[in-house]
Amino acid sequence: MKETDRHAGFATTLAKGLTVLETFRPDRTVLSNSEIATHTGLNRPTVARLTYTLTKLGYLKQEKSKFRLSWGALMLVNPLLANLKILHIARPSMQKLAQDLGGTVSIGVIDGVNFVYLETSRVNENIWTSPDLGTIGPLAPAAIGHALCSLLTDQECELKIRQMKQLGPDLWSKYSQSFIQGVANCKSRGFSVTRGEWIPGTHSAGVPLLRDKKGECFAMNCRVPIFRLSPNQIEEEVGPRLKSLAANVRNQLEFVMP
């Protein structure tokens, strides 16, 4: 729970319950009360009350002494994604590019100092752990993070940088130069490239997609194992093809949107 969210109208118990739900990730799908307490910083008796309540409400399912997200949690996500035309339009082209290059193609949005994947297309191989819906990663080292932040105004980007410095000083110290250069590259040539900086063994390209009327930023990335790429292919082919894909999605959106 964020310590800065102190206000007379702030519902602390609700915030703690949502913090418990946010603890579950693709790499930790089943957790005990003690493990949740460790990840959240909440004391164990509080966690026990919250997991009991969330289980009764259908958001968690208990398996012996551990818990996992229940299908009821999908009710929170479905209304958000159901009418997101961008995903429906982008899927076929994303899948084709993923198959052509032997990698993954994803769409993501900004969430604080992180990005969240909304959609991922991949080749039908289990080469590495593939990102999918709800996967979270830091903005600073990721090509999609550079692309997303390139859609922000200068003031918004400065604020985002201050947040990254405050919440992840070590991460920012390591990746600040590549982040700043990546944002600049997205603005100047339309895409950013990272070479195994965040996920070893893979190269990535990220492109800004669009910013909607509500101010939400959307970007795309393509991640390919290094062994499938020629030395300059990520710059000369992957980045430009992803940029072209994003432009095509924007054109189709303009056609279908009223």
PDB file of C-alpha atoms in Angstrom:
ATOM      1  CA  MET A   1       0.000   0.000   0.000  1.00  0.00           C
ATOM      2  CA  LYS A   2       1.306   3.457  -0.879  1.00  0.00           C
ATOM      3  CA  GLU A   3       2.219   5.516   2.164  1.00  0.00           C
ATOM      4  CA  THR A   4       1.508   8.724   0.238  1.00  0.00           C
ATOM      5  CA  ASP A   5      -2.190   7.880  -0.063  1.00  0.00           C
ATOM      6  CA  ARG A   6      -3.165   9.443   3.252  1.00  0.00           C
ATOM      7  CA  HIS A   7      -6.505  11.240   3.042  1.00  0.00           C
ATOM      8  CA  ALA A   8      -9.658  11.452   5.118  1.00  0.00           C
ATOM      9  CA  GLY A   9     -11.573   9.630   2.389  1.00  0.00           C
ATOM     10  CA  PHE A  10      -8.952   6.932   1.866  1.00  0.00           C
ATOM     11  CA  ALA A  11     -10.312   3.428   2.607  1.00  0.00           C
ATOM     12  CA  THR A  12      -7.310   1.718   4.199  1.00  0.00           C
ATOM     13  CA  THR A  13      -8.888  -1.734   4.493  1.00  0.00           C
ATOM     14  CA  LEU A  14      -9.920  -1.719   0.835  1.00  0.00           C
ATOM     15  CA  ALA A  15      -6.400  -0.658  -0.155  1.00  0.00           C
ATOM     16  CA  LYS A  16      -4.907  -3.511   1.846  1.00  0.00           C
ATOM     17  CA  GLY A  17      -7.248  -5.996   0.191  1.00  0.00           C
ATOM     18  CA  LEU A  18      -6.256  -4.790  -3.268  1.00  0.00           C
ATOM     19  CA  THR A  19      -2.608  -5.000  -2.253  1.00  0.00           C
ATOM     20  CA  VAL A  20      -3.153  -8.671  -1.431  1.00  0.00           C
ATOM     21  CA  LEU A  21      -4.672  -9.291  -4.887  1.00  0.00           C
ATOM     22  CA  GLU A  22      -1.782  -7.465  -6.568  1.00  0.00           C
ATOM     23  CA  THR A  23       0.692  -9.792  -4.844  1.00  0.00           C
ATOM     24  CA  PHE A  24      -0.229 -12.643  -7.187  1.00  0.00           C
ATOM     25  CA  ARG A  25       1.909 -12.640 -10.330  1.00  0.00           C
ATOM     26  CA  PRO A  26       2.650 -15.085 -13.167  1.00  0.00           C
ATOM     27  CA  ASP A  27       5.752 -16.203 -11.270  1.00  0.00           C
ATOM     28  CA  ARG A  28       3.905 -16.588  -7.946  1.00  0.00           C
ATOM     29  CA  THR A  29       0.422 -17.918  -8.548  1.00  0.00           C
ATOM     30  CA  VAL A  30      -0.017 -19.758  -5.223  1.00  0.00           C
ATOM     31  CA  LEU A  31       0.840 -18.076  -1.929  1.00  0.00           C
ATOM     32  CA  SER A  32       0.405 -18.703   1.790  1.00  0.00           C
ATOM     33  CA  ASN A  33      -0.605 -16.016   4.279  1.00  0.00           C
ATOM     34  CA  SER A  34       3.003 -15.818   5.457  1.00  0.00           C
ATOM     35  CA  GLU A  35       4.276 -15.353   1.896  1.00  0.00           C
ATOM     36  CA  ILE A  36       1.676 -12.661   1.205  1.00  0.00           C
ATOM     37  CA  ALA A  37       2.690 -10.909   4.421  1.00  0.00           C
ATOM     38  CA  THR A  38       6.328 -10.967   3.322  1.00  0.00           C
ATOM     39  CA  HIS A  39       5.558  -9.518  -0.118  1.00  0.00           C
ATOM     40  CA  THR A  40       3.135  -6.838   1.098  1.00  0.00           C
ATOM     41  CA  GLY A  41       4.640  -5.821   4.438  1.00  0.00           C
ATOM     42  CA  LEU A  42       1.272  -6.399   6.121  1.00  0.00           C
ATOM     43  CA  ASN A  43       1.211  -8.367   9.365  1.00  0.00           C
ATOM     44  CA  ARG A  44       0.072 -11.969   9.176  1.00  0.00           C
ATOM     45  CA  PRO A  45      -3.191 -11.618  11.194  1.00  0.00           C
ATOM     46  CA  THR A  46      -4.287  -8.793   8.860  1.00  0.00           C
ATOM     47  CA  VAL A  47      -3.417 -10.885   5.814  1.00  0.00           C
ATOM     48  CA  ALA A  48      -5.360 -13.844   7.231  1.00  0.00           C
ATOM     49  CA  ARG A  49      -8.503 -11.703   7.622  1.00  0.00           C
ATOM     50  CA  LEU A  50      -8.126 -10.288   4.135  1.00  0.00           C
ATOM     51  CA  THR A  51      -7.563 -13.646   2.411  1.00  0.00           C
ATOM     52  CA  TYR A  52     -10.555 -15.106   4.295  1.00  0.00           C
ATOM     53  CA  THR A  53     -12.752 -12.212   3.113  1.00  0.00           C
ATOM     54  CA  LEU A  54     -11.454 -12.298  -0.471  1.00  0.00           C
ATOM     55  CA  THR A  55     -12.069 -16.055  -0.579  1.00  0.00           C
ATOM     56  CA  LYS A  56     -15.643 -15.610   0.626  1.00  0.00           C
ATOM     57  CA  LEU A  57     -16.185 -12.923  -2.031  1.00  0.00           C
ATOM     58  CA  GLY A  58     -14.875 -15.212  -4.778  1.00  0.00           C
ATOM     59  CA  TYR A  59     -11.660 -13.371  -5.633  1.00  0.00           C
ATOM     60  CA  LEU A  60      -9.361 -15.985  -4.075  1.00  0.00           C
ATOM     61  CA  LYS A  61      -9.544 -19.757  -3.863  1.00  0.00           C
ATOM     62  CA  GLN A  62      -8.004 -21.658  -0.966  1.00  0.00           C
ATOM     63  CA  GLU A  63      -5.965 -24.789  -1.576  1.00  0.00           C
ATOM     64  CA  LYS A  64      -5.076 -26.251   1.814  1.00  0.00           C
ATOM     65  CA  SER A  65      -2.958 -23.563   3.491  1.00  0.00           C
ATOM     66  CA  LYS A  66      -2.361 -21.535   0.335  1.00  0.00           C
ATOM     67  CA  PHE A  67      -4.359 -19.262  -1.947  1.00  0.00           C
ATOM     68  CA  ARG A  68      -4.587 -18.457  -5.636  1.00  0.00           C
ATOM     69  CA  LEU A  69      -6.649 -16.008  -7.649  1.00  0.00           C
ATOM     70  CA  SER A  70     -10.120 -17.303  -8.415  1.00  0.00           C
ATOM     71  CA  TRP A  71     -11.997 -16.856 -11.677  1.00  0.00           C
ATOM     72  CA  GLY A  72     -14.039 -14.178  -9.934  1.00  0.00           C
ATOM     73  CA  ALA A  73     -11.056 -11.854 -10.284  1.00  0.00           C
ATOM     74  CA  LEU A  74     -11.670 -11.836 -14.044  1.00  0.00           C
ATOM     75  CA  MET A  75     -14.813  -9.794 -13.420  1.00  0.00           C
ATOM     76  CA  LEU A  76     -12.538  -6.870 -12.565  1.00  0.00           C
ATOM     77  CA  VAL A  77     -10.623  -7.135 -15.832  1.00  0.00           C
ATOM     78  CA  ASN A  78     -13.226  -8.122 -18.409  1.00  0.00           C
ATOM     79  CA  PRO A  79     -15.118  -4.786 -18.591  1.00  0.00           C
ATOM     80  CA  LEU A  80     -11.784  -2.983 -19.027  1.00  0.00           C
ATOM     81  CA  LEU A  81     -10.635  -5.059 -22.003  1.00  0.00           C
ATOM     82  CA  ALA A  82     -13.909  -6.134 -23.608  1.00  0.00           C
ATOM     83  CA  ASN A  83     -14.390  -2.988 -25.701  1.00  0.00           C
ATOM     84  CA  LEU A  84     -10.720  -2.218 -26.321  1.00  0.00           C
ATOM     85  CA  LYS A  85     -10.835  -2.174 -30.132  1.00  0.00           C
ATOM     86  CA  ILE A  86      -7.085  -1.758 -30.388  1.00  0.00           C
ATOM     87  CA  LEU A  87      -6.543  -5.367 -29.264  1.00  0.00           C
ATOM     88  CA  HIS A  88      -9.029  -6.838 -31.719  1.00  0.00           C
ATOM     89  CA  ILE A  89      -7.507  -4.896 -34.600  1.00  0.00           C
ATOM     90  CA  ALA A  90      -3.879  -5.581 -33.703  1.00  0.00           C
ATOM     91  CA  ARG A  91      -4.035  -9.340 -32.998  1.00  0.00           C
ATOM     92  CA  PRO A  92      -3.763 -10.723 -36.579  1.00  0.00           C
ATOM     93  CA  SER A  93      -0.805  -8.502 -37.487  1.00  0.00           C
ATOM     94  CA  MET A  94       0.895  -9.171 -34.157  1.00  0.00           C
ATOM     95  CA  GLN A  95       0.596 -12.912 -34.658  1.00  0.00           C
ATOM     96  CA  LYS A  96       2.008 -12.721 -38.187  1.00  0.00           C
ATOM     97  CA  LEU A  97       5.030 -10.695 -37.074  1.00  0.00           C
ATOM     98  CA  ALA A  98       5.668 -13.044 -34.159  1.00  0.00           C
ATOM     99  CA  GLN A  99       5.610 -16.032 -36.515  1.00  0.00           C
ATOM    100  CA  ASP A 100       7.806 -14.339 -39.130  1.00  0.00           C
ATOM    101  CA  LEU A 101      10.494 -13.424 -36.606  1.00  0.00           C
ATOM    102  CA  GLY A 102      10.177 -16.323 -34.180  1.00  0.00           C
ATOM    103  CA  GLY A 103       9.530 -14.085 -31.175  1.00  0.00           C
ATOM    104  CA  THR A 104       6.769 -12.385 -29.213  1.00  0.00           C
ATOM    105  CA  VAL A 105       4.846  -9.199 -29.983  1.00  0.00           C
ATOM    106  CA  SER A 106       3.050  -7.415 -27.142  1.00  0.00           C
ATOM    107  CA  ILE A 107       0.904  -4.364 -26.410  1.00  0.00           C
ATOM    108  CA  GLY A 108       1.327  -2.634 -23.058  1.00  0.00           C
ATOM    109  CA  VAL A 109       0.304   0.382 -21.007  1.00  0.00           C
ATOM    110  CA  ILE A 110       1.856   2.418 -18.194  1.00  0.00           C
ATOM    111  CA  ASP A 111       1.138   1.528 -14.570  1.00  0.00           C
ATOM    112  CA  GLY A 112       3.107   3.791 -12.230  1.00  0.00           C
ATOM    113  CA  VAL A 113       6.810   3.141 -12.911  1.00  0.00           C
ATOM    114  CA  ASN A 114       5.976  -0.144 -14.652  1.00  0.00           C
ATOM    115  CA  PHE A 115       4.397  -1.351 -17.852  1.00  0.00           C
ATOM    116  CA  VAL A 116       1.614  -3.950 -18.001  1.00  0.00           C
ATOM    117  CA  TYR A 117       1.043  -6.237 -20.972  1.00  0.00           C
ATOM    118  CA  LEU A 118      -2.518  -6.308 -22.313  1.00  0.00           C
ATOM    119  CA  GLU A 119      -1.912  -8.726 -25.164  1.00  0.00           C
ATOM    120  CA  THR A 120       0.877 -10.977 -26.449  1.00  0.00           C
ATOM    121  CA  SER A 121       1.239 -12.978 -29.653  1.00  0.00           C
ATOM    122  CA  ARG A 122       3.930 -15.637 -29.910  1.00  0.00           C
ATOM    123  CA  VAL A 123       5.237 -18.494 -31.970  1.00  0.00           C
ATOM    124  CA  ASN A 124       3.981 -21.901 -30.895  1.00  0.00           C
ATOM    125  CA  GLU A 125       7.169 -22.761 -29.078  1.00  0.00           C
ATOM    126  CA  ASN A 126       8.200 -22.624 -25.455  1.00  0.00           C
ATOM    127  CA  ILE A 127      11.611 -21.053 -25.999  1.00  0.00           C
ATOM    128  CA  TRP A 128      11.425 -18.946 -22.873  1.00  0.00           C
ATOM    129  CA  THR A 129       8.810 -17.757 -20.427  1.00  0.00           C
ATOM    130  CA  SER A 130       6.586 -15.634 -22.642  1.00  0.00           C
ATOM    131  CA  PRO A 131       4.944 -12.437 -21.393  1.00  0.00           C
ATOM    132  CA  ASP A 132       1.165 -12.420 -21.401  1.00  0.00           C
ATOM    133  CA  LEU A 133      -1.871 -10.552 -20.085  1.00  0.00           C
ATOM    134  CA  GLY A 134      -1.112  -8.821 -16.797  1.00  0.00           C
ATOM    135  CA  THR A 135       2.648  -9.353 -16.859  1.00  0.00           C
ATOM    136  CA  ILE A 136       4.388  -6.386 -15.227  1.00  0.00           C
ATOM    137  CA  GLY A 137       7.899  -5.031 -15.797  1.00  0.00           C
ATOM    138  CA  PRO A 138       9.878  -1.855 -15.077  1.00  0.00           C
ATOM    139  CA  LEU A 139       9.726   0.992 -17.595  1.00  0.00           C
ATOM    140  CA  ALA A 140      13.386   2.024 -17.412  1.00  0.00           C
ATOM    141  CA  PRO A 141      15.191  -0.987 -18.948  1.00  0.00           C
ATOM    142  CA  ALA A 142      12.498  -2.114 -21.399  1.00  0.00           C
ATOM    143  CA  ALA A 143      12.076  -1.013 -25.010  1.00  0.00           C
ATOM    144  CA  ILE A 144       8.300  -0.858 -24.496  1.00  0.00           C
ATOM    145  CA  GLY A 145       8.934   1.402 -21.486  1.00  0.00           C
ATOM    146  CA  HIS A 146      10.891   3.803 -23.685  1.00  0.00           C
ATOM    147  CA  ALA A 147       8.087   3.759 -26.253  1.00  0.00           C
ATOM    148  CA  LEU A 148       5.372   4.384 -23.680  1.00  0.00           C
ATOM    149  CA  CYS A 149       7.204   7.307 -22.066  1.00  0.00           C
ATOM    150  CA  SER A 150       7.838   8.884 -25.463  1.00  0.00           C
ATOM    151  CA  LEU A 151       4.072   9.477 -25.616  1.00  0.00           C
ATOM    152  CA  LEU A 152       4.134  11.564 -22.424  1.00  0.00           C
ATOM    153  CA  THR A 153       4.496  15.327 -22.386  1.00  0.00           C
ATOM    154  CA  ASP A 154       7.856  16.697 -21.232  1.00  0.00           C
ATOM    155  CA  GLN A 155       6.382  17.541 -17.823  1.00  0.00           C
ATOM    156  CA  GLU A 156       4.817  14.096 -17.461  1.00  0.00           C
ATOM    157  CA  CYS A 157       8.067  12.414 -18.431  1.00  0.00           C
ATOM    158  CA  GLU A 158      10.019  14.470 -15.903  1.00  0.00           C
ATOM    159  CA  LEU A 159       7.542  13.432 -13.197  1.00  0.00           C
ATOM    160  CA  LYS A 160       7.852   9.788 -14.264  1.00  0.00           C
ATOM    161  CA  ILE A 161      11.645  10.027 -14.026  1.00  0.00           C
ATOM    162  CA  ARG A 162      11.398  11.466 -10.500  1.00  0.00           C
ATOM    163  CA  GLN A 163       9.145   8.556  -9.536  1.00  0.00           C
ATOM    164  CA  MET A 164      11.597   6.027 -10.989  1.00  0.00           C
ATOM    165  CA  LYS A 165      14.483   7.641  -9.117  1.00  0.00           C
ATOM    166  CA  GLN A 166      12.527   7.552  -5.858  1.00  0.00           C
ATOM    167  CA  LEU A 167      10.974   4.083  -6.115  1.00  0.00           C
ATOM    168  CA  GLY A 168      13.814   2.243  -7.857  1.00  0.00           C
ATOM    169  CA  PRO A 169      17.090   4.143  -7.407  1.00  0.00           C
ATOM    170  CA  ASP A 170      19.317   1.159  -8.248  1.00  0.00           C
ATOM    171  CA  LEU A 171      17.320   0.335 -11.373  1.00  0.00           C
ATOM    172  CA  TRP A 172      17.360   3.960 -12.472  1.00  0.00           C
ATOM    173  CA  SER A 173      21.099   4.292 -11.864  1.00  0.00           C
ATOM    174  CA  LYS A 174      21.751   1.277 -14.071  1.00  0.00           C
ATOM    175  CA  TYR A 175      19.376   2.062 -16.932  1.00  0.00           C
ATOM    176  CA  SER A 176      18.926   5.856 -16.905  1.00  0.00           C
ATOM    177  CA  GLN A 177      21.148   6.550 -19.913  1.00  0.00           C
ATOM    178  CA  SER A 178      19.597   3.852 -22.089  1.00  0.00           C
ATOM    179  CA  PHE A 179      16.105   4.981 -21.007  1.00  0.00           C
ATOM    180  CA  ILE A 180      16.698   8.627 -21.943  1.00  0.00           C
ATOM    181  CA  GLN A 181      18.277   7.608 -25.254  1.00  0.00           C
ATOM    182  CA  GLY A 182      15.475   5.136 -25.934  1.00  0.00           C
ATOM    183  CA  VAL A 183      12.776   7.768 -25.409  1.00  0.00           C
ATOM    184  CA  ALA A 184      14.671  10.127 -27.724  1.00  0.00           C
ATOM    185  CA  ASN A 185      14.990   7.392 -30.381  1.00  0.00           C
ATOM    186  CA  CYS A 186      11.237   6.727 -30.266  1.00  0.00           C
ATOM    187  CA  LYS A 187      10.577  10.408 -30.890  1.00  0.00           C
ATOM    188  CA  SER A 188      13.166  10.785 -33.657  1.00  0.00           C
ATOM    189  CA  ARG A 189      12.992   7.534 -35.618  1.00  0.00           C
ATOM    190  CA  GLY A 190       9.853   5.874 -34.240  1.00  0.00           C
ATOM    191  CA  PHE A 191      11.353   2.980 -32.260  1.00  0.00           C
ATOM    192  CA  SER A 192      13.815   2.015 -29.534  1.00  0.00           C
ATOM    193  CA  VAL A 193      16.045  -1.049 -29.338  1.00  0.00           C
ATOM    194  CA  THR A 194      17.472  -2.904 -26.347  1.00  0.00           C
ATOM    195  CA  ARG A 195      20.076  -5.630 -26.703  1.00  0.00           C
ATOM    196  CA  GLY A 196      19.750  -8.128 -23.878  1.00  0.00           C
ATOM    197  CA  GLU A 197      19.800  -5.332 -21.304  1.00  0.00           C
ATOM    198  CA  TRP A 198      16.754  -6.453 -19.381  1.00  0.00           C
ATOM    199  CA  ILE A 199      16.120 -10.042 -20.465  1.00  0.00           C
ATOM    200  CA  PRO A 200      19.369 -11.867 -21.295  1.00  0.00           C
ATOM    201  CA  GLY A 201      19.437 -13.815 -24.522  1.00  0.00           C
ATOM    202  CA  THR A 202      16.919 -11.591 -26.300  1.00  0.00           C
ATOM    203  CA  HIS A 203      16.857  -8.341 -28.228  1.00  0.00           C
ATOM    204  CA  SER A 204      13.789  -6.105 -28.248  1.00  0.00           C
ATOM    205  CA  ALA A 205      12.304  -3.264 -30.240  1.00  0.00           C
ATOM    206  CA  GLY A 206       9.620  -0.955 -28.867  1.00  0.00           C
ATOM    207  CA  VAL A 207       7.360   1.490 -30.707  1.00  0.00           C
ATOM    208  CA  PRO A 208       4.830   4.061 -29.478  1.00  0.00           C
ATOM    209  CA  LEU A 209       1.349   3.155 -30.648  1.00  0.00           C
ATOM    210  CA  LEU A 210      -1.059   5.870 -29.543  1.00  0.00           C
ATOM    211  CA  ARG A 211      -2.438   7.962 -26.709  1.00  0.00           C
ATOM    212  CA  ASP A 212      -6.218   7.817 -26.457  1.00  0.00           C
ATOM    213  CA  LYS A 213      -8.703  10.542 -25.540  1.00  0.00           C
ATOM    214  CA  LYS A 214      -8.525   9.509 -21.882  1.00  0.00           C
ATOM    215  CA  GLY A 215      -4.765  10.027 -21.829  1.00  0.00           C
ATOM    216  CA  GLU A 216      -3.854   6.326 -21.728  1.00  0.00           C
ATOM    217  CA  CYS A 217      -0.618   5.507 -23.541  1.00  0.00           C
ATOM    218  CA  PHE A 218      -0.262   2.314 -25.606  1.00  0.00           C
ATOM    219  CA  ALA A 219       2.947   0.909 -27.068  1.00  0.00           C
ATOM    220  CA  MET A 220       4.165  -2.302 -28.683  1.00  0.00           C
ATOM    221  CA  ASN A 221       7.314  -4.363 -28.474  1.00  0.00           C
ATOM    222  CA  CYS A 222       8.816  -7.313 -30.298  1.00  0.00           C
ATOM    223  CA  ARG A 223      11.217  -9.591 -28.429  1.00  0.00           C
ATOM    224  CA  VAL A 224      13.308 -12.153 -30.314  1.00  0.00           C
ATOM    225  CA  PRO A 225      15.973 -14.638 -29.133  1.00  0.00           C
ATOM    226  CA  ILE A 226      19.437 -13.464 -30.144  1.00  0.00           C
ATOM    227  CA  PHE A 227      20.223 -16.754 -31.896  1.00  0.00           C
ATOM    228  CA  ARG A 228      17.418 -16.047 -34.379  1.00  0.00           C
ATOM    229  CA  LEU A 229      18.752 -12.629 -35.351  1.00  0.00           C
ATOM    230  CA  SER A 230      21.546 -11.510 -37.629  1.00  0.00           C
ATOM    231  CA  PRO A 231      23.860  -8.869 -36.075  1.00  0.00           C
ATOM    232  CA  ASN A 232      21.882  -5.757 -37.119  1.00  0.00           C
ATOM    233  CA  GLN A 233      18.476  -7.283 -37.790  1.00  0.00           C
ATOM    234  CA  ILE A 234      16.847  -5.806 -34.663  1.00  0.00           C
ATOM    235  CA  GLU A 235      17.695  -2.297 -35.947  1.00  0.00           C
ATOM    236  CA  GLU A 236      17.296  -2.811 -39.677  1.00  0.00           C
ATOM    237  CA  GLU A 237      14.236  -5.064 -39.837  1.00  0.00           C
ATOM    238  CA  VAL A 238      12.480  -5.686 -36.503  1.00  0.00           C
ATOM    239  CA  GLY A 239      12.194  -2.034 -35.439  1.00  0.00           C
ATOM    240  CA  PRO A 240      10.959  -0.776 -38.838  1.00  0.00           C
ATOM    241  CA  ARG A 241       8.482  -3.652 -39.232  1.00  0.00           C
ATOM    242  CA  LEU A 242       7.066  -3.034 -35.761  1.00  0.00           C
ATOM    243  CA  LYS A 243       6.810   0.680 -36.542  1.00  0.00           C
ATOM    244  CA  SER A 244       4.903  -0.142 -39.737  1.00  0.00           C
ATOM    245  CA  LEU A 245       2.603  -2.505 -37.810  1.00  0.00           C
ATOM    246  CA  ALA A 246       1.794   0.245 -35.291  1.00  0.00           C
ATOM    247  CA  ALA A 247       1.007   2.704 -38.090  1.00  0.00           C
ATOM    248  CA  ASN A 248      -1.319   0.161 -39.702  1.00  0.00           C
ATOM    249  CA  VAL A 249      -3.162  -0.368 -36.402  1.00  0.00           C
ATOM    250  CA  ARG A 250      -3.601   3.390 -35.972  1.00  0.00           C
ATOM    251  CA  ASN A 251      -4.985   3.710 -39.515  1.00  0.00           C
ATOM    252  CA  GLN A 252      -7.510   0.927 -38.912  1.00  0.00           C
ATOM    253  CA  LEU A 253      -8.566   2.485 -35.624  1.00  0.00           C
ATOM    254  CA  GLU A 254      -9.234   5.806 -37.334  1.00  0.00           C
ATOM    255  CA  PHE A 255     -11.410   3.971 -39.842  1.00  0.00           C
ATOM    256  CA  VAL A 256     -13.570   2.133 -37.272  1.00  0.00           C
ATOM    257  CA  MET A 257     -13.786   4.827 -34.590  1.00  0.00           C
ATOM    258  CA  PRO A 258     -16.695   7.280 -34.884  1.00  0.00           C
TER     259      PRO A 258
END
